[in-house]
Amino acid sequence: MSRKCMSKKLATIALSSLLLSSSCLLAQVTKNKTSAPSQPHGYDYEHPEAQPAVEALDLNMYFRIRKEGLDHSHIMEYASGLFDGIGPRLTGSPNMAKANAWTRDQLTAMGCSNAHLESWGEFGLGWRQISTSVDMAAPDTAVFIAQATPWSPATNGAVTADVIAMSSLKDEKDLDKWKGKLAGKIVLLGNPPAIKPDPEPMLQHYDEKKLGQIYDYPLDGDMQEQHVYTDDPQFWAKVFKQVNFREKISRFLADEHAVAILLSSYGGDGGIIKDDNNEAMGQRVYMPDHKQPIPSVVLANEAFGRISRLLEKNVPVQVALNVNTQFTGDHEQGHDTIAEIPGTDPLLKDEVVMVGGHLDSWPAGTGATDDGAGAIIAMEVMRILTALHVQPRRTIRIGLWSGEEQGYMGSLGYVANHFGTVGLSTSPEQLEVPEFLRQQVGPLKLKPEQARISGYFNLDNGGGKLLDIFAQENAAIVPIFQQWIAPLKDLGVTTISLRRTSGTDHDVFDEVGVPGFQFIQDPRDYETRSVHTNQDVYERLSPTDLKQAAVVEAIFVYNTAMRDQMLPRKPLPHPENFDRERQPLKDAMPGAVTK
């Protein structure tokens, strides 16, 4: 029977039956505490607290959170306010400032305390896209799907010009042959993309087989699907040497008096375009010293392909281009939105559990799934808990970060200000790499607050419902989370994966020894259609999945706030040993000749 068909009485009976029929382990659950509460000094790595075998779960609060989150949700109101009312939220932009203020005010209105904006420092250029149009004028007329790349300058009105194709370039020597050939031209930069005639379905759901695959720990170490990539510093130095070469290309084209740059999208086909770091003409175009000197536009791949094929057959192509963008400041500040539900336990109220996601997005869509969904789910978590007038033992704090898309800037700044920092390499080649990927050389420097945060829960993989959670290789947390999800299996939360995942803000907490977790979400069409694209909009959201996610995350946050003990931690990382640990053994091969 569906929830809509159930009476309130039947719903209560059904849920009570579910909880009572869980495992014999849960039958032992009691609200009475089983061990002495934590000491106010926080987590002790030398003498960590003993963890109970049985979690003291408040099953009545499970029911209340479910009831409030599923039957009285306001999450789609937050969605429309943020995505329709404010729109895309590029870091440093006027819309980002609006979103910071709006989230602060919404958190205040729901009853949170100390809602405020916290600066993490200077970001750089403020920028917004007002409009962009690209039309083919010859040999035929056509309207193309296109957007200005982030921080592109404007064209100062409409311009019609011939297009010239410039294949992919590897280094500065490749630029020499183009000298004197580009004045007054629109440059079609790069090779035409290959489009599969039989693409995979966009909408995808994880089944039991897929979840089993994620549960099994990969003995070959391959966790690329979880966005865990190599920590080889040489690899990233090579990657960003090529990325930063794009800045030199744009300066060369400007010096040669080209009109603008047309780029293909790596986002796929069907008119979907991605418009992010991989399309920008360099990783640092938001910095005043690296301001882009020539307009650039990303085209839908079908449009790029049509122009490319015509030029390949020596058919002249003219394009009418109008890029209307605006710079709104050279030294814009970055801010995070912070708010709290104060703790009430005299011994534990100075300890914190955090929930969050990143508030910034790219300009192509309205940032609904990346990571607006994570942000509004975190807001709905706070709304559910304030609506229930919870009295948490620990303080519950929300953090909505900006600058994530440029390298975790908001969460990095927050963690550095409150919890600790990691020493980074200052070698010339490493300074070309963004801070969040730079080689860690130590030491790890911790602040007193680091010992008083129990955990951080993050969402940043779209708007799909929560199926599991990554334990981030924290084996001690697995039996705890297994008990937490037992009463949630009817909502689709089924297992815990010991794997770690990367690619978003929880990384920053994990790197300074704070338990940071990312949930495993049903993918829907996040990777295939919406992430960083012009389809990252309200229509890509599932209201039922968002409600489920808010309920599950609220329960995790509440349980963390109410435990006697802080969540168990992994040993502190030692970045000063990373380089040594990567070195091969010496003298392992008999007979090897030393060179």
Coordinates of C-alpha atoms in Angstrom, one line a residue, residues 231-238 240 244 283-284 424-435 437-441 582:
D231 CA 48.4 11.2 -5.5
D232 CA 51.5 11.1 -7.7
P233 CA 52.6 14.8 -7.6
Q234 CA 54.3 14.4 -11.0
F235 CA 51.1 13.3 -12.6
W236 CA 49.2 16.4 -11.5
A237 CA 52.2 18.7 -12.4
K238 CA 52.0 17.4 -16.0
F240 CA 48.2 21.4 -15.0
N244 CA 47.8 26.3 -18.0
Q283 CA 42.7 27.3 -14.4
R284 CA 43.3 30.8 -13.0
L424 CA 52.2 21.8 0.9
S425 CA 55.1 21.7 -1.5
T426 CA 56.4 25.0 -2.7
S427 CA 58.4 23.7 -5.6
P428 CA 57.9 25.7 -8.9
E429 CA 56.1 22.8 -10.7
Q430 CA 53.9 22.2 -7.7
L431 CA 52.9 25.9 -7.5
E432 CA 51.3 25.4 -10.9
V433 CA 48.9 22.8 -9.3
P434 CA 45.8 24.0 -7.4
E435 CA 46.2 23.8 -3.7
L437 CA 45.8 18.7 -5.5
R438 CA 49.2 19.9 -4.5
Q439 CA 51.8 17.6 -3.0
Q440 CA 51.4 17.3 0.7
V441 CA 54.7 17.4 2.5
R582 CA 55.8 5.8 -2.4

